[in-house]
Tab-separated table of C-alpha atoms in Angstrom:
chain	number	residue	atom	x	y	z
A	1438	UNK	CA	103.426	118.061	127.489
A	1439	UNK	CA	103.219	120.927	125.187
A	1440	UNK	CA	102.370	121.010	121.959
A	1441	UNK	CA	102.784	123.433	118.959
A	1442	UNK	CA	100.025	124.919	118.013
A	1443	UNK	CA	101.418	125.631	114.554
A	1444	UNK	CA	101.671	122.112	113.477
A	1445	UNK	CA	99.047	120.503	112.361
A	1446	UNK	CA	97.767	117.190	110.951
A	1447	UNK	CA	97.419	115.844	107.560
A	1448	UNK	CA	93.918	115.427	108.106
A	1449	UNK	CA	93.487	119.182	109.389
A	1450	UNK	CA	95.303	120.006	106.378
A	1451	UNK	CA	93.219	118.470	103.949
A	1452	UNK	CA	90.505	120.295	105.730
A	1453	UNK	CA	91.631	123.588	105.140
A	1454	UNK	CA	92.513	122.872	101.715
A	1455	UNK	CA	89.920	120.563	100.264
A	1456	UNK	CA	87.000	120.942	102.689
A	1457	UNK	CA	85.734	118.544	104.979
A	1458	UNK	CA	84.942	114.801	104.280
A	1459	UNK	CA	81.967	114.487	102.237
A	1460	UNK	CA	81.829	118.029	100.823
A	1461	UNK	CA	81.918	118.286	96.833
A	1462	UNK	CA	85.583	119.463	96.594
A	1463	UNK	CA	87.020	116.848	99.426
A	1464	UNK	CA	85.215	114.052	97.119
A	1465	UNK	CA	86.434	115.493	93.944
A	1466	UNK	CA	90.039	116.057	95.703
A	1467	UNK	CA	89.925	112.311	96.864
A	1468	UNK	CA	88.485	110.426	93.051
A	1469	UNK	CA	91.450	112.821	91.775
A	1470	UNK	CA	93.599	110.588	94.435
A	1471	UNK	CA	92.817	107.272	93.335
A	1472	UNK	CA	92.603	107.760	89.826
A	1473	UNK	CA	96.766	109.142	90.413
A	1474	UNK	CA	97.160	106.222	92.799
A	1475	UNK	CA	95.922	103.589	90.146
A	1476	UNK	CA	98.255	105.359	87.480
A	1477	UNK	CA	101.365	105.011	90.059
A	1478	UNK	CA	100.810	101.172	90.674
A	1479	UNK	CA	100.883	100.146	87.173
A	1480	UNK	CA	103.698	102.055	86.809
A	1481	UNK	CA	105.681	100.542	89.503
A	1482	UNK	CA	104.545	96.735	88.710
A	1483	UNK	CA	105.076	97.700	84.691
A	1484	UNK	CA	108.677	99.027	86.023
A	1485	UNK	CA	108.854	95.995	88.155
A	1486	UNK	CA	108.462	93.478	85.702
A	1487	UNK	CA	111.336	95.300	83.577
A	1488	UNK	CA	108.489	96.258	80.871
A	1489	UNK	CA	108.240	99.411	78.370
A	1490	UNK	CA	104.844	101.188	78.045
A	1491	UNK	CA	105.593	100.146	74.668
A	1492	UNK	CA	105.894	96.687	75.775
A	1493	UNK	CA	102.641	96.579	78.015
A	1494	UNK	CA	100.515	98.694	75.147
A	1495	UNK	CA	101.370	95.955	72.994
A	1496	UNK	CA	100.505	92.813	75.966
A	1497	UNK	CA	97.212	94.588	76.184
A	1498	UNK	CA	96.293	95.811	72.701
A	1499	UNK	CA	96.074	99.348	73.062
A	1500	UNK	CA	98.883	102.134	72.759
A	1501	UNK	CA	102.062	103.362	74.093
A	1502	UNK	CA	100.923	106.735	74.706
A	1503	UNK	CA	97.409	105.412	76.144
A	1504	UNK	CA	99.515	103.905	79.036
A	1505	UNK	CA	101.467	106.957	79.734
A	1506	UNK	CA	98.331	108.833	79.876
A	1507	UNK	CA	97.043	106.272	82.205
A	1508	UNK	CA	100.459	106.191	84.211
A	1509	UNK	CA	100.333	110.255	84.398
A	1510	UNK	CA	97.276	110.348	85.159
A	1511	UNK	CA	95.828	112.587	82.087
A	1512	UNK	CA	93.727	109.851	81.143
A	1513	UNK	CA	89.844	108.041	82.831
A	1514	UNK	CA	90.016	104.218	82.288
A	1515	UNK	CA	87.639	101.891	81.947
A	1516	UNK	CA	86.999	99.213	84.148
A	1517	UNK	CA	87.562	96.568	81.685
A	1518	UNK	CA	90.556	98.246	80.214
A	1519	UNK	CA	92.570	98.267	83.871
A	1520	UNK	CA	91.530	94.478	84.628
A	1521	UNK	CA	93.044	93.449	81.041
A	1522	UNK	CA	96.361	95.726	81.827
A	1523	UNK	CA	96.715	93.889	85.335
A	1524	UNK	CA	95.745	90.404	84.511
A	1525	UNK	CA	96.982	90.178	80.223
A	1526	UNK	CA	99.833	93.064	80.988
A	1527	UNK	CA	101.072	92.285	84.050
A	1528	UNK	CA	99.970	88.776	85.100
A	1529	UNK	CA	97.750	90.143	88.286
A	1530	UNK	CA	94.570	90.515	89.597
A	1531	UNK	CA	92.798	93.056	90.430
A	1532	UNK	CA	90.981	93.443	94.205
A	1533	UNK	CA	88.481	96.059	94.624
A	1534	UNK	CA	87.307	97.495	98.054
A	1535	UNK	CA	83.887	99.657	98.439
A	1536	UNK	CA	83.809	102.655	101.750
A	1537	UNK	CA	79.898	103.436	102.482
């Protein structure tokens, strides 16, 4: 079976553009990631439950425009801050996982 050379993997592709696993701009590529990924959940289970920003700001105690910066990823959150928007904004919990 032949295969084209010209395609290649995801994986090979982050390669090239990031550097390889474990290098500084791979991990820096990768926290940039999950910090987007975290911003796109809320957003969907915010959407999900038929909520506002405004609406979840105000569930929470913080601001509309905090949440956006959250949900578009222009703002860091706090630990505490993303456990009280999942369990007093949107009536989850949050589970953690750790790669070493």
């Amino acid at each position: 079976m032949k295969t084209d050379k010209r395609i290649t993997s995801f994986d090979d592709h982050l390669d090239e553009q990031y550097g390889k696993k474990g290098t500084l701009n791979r991990q820096k590529f990768e926290e940039d990631f999950e910090t987007f990924r975290i911003g796109v959940l809320i957003q969907e289970a915010r959407k999900k439950q038929q909520l506002t920003q405004q609406q979840l700001a105000e569930k929470v105690g913080t601001t509309k425009s905090y949440i956006s910066r959250i949900e578009n990823n222009a703002s860091d959150i706090r630990l505490s801050t993303l456990m009280r928007i999942i369990r007093e904004g949107l009536g989850g919990h949050l589970k953690l996982s750790l790669d070493i």
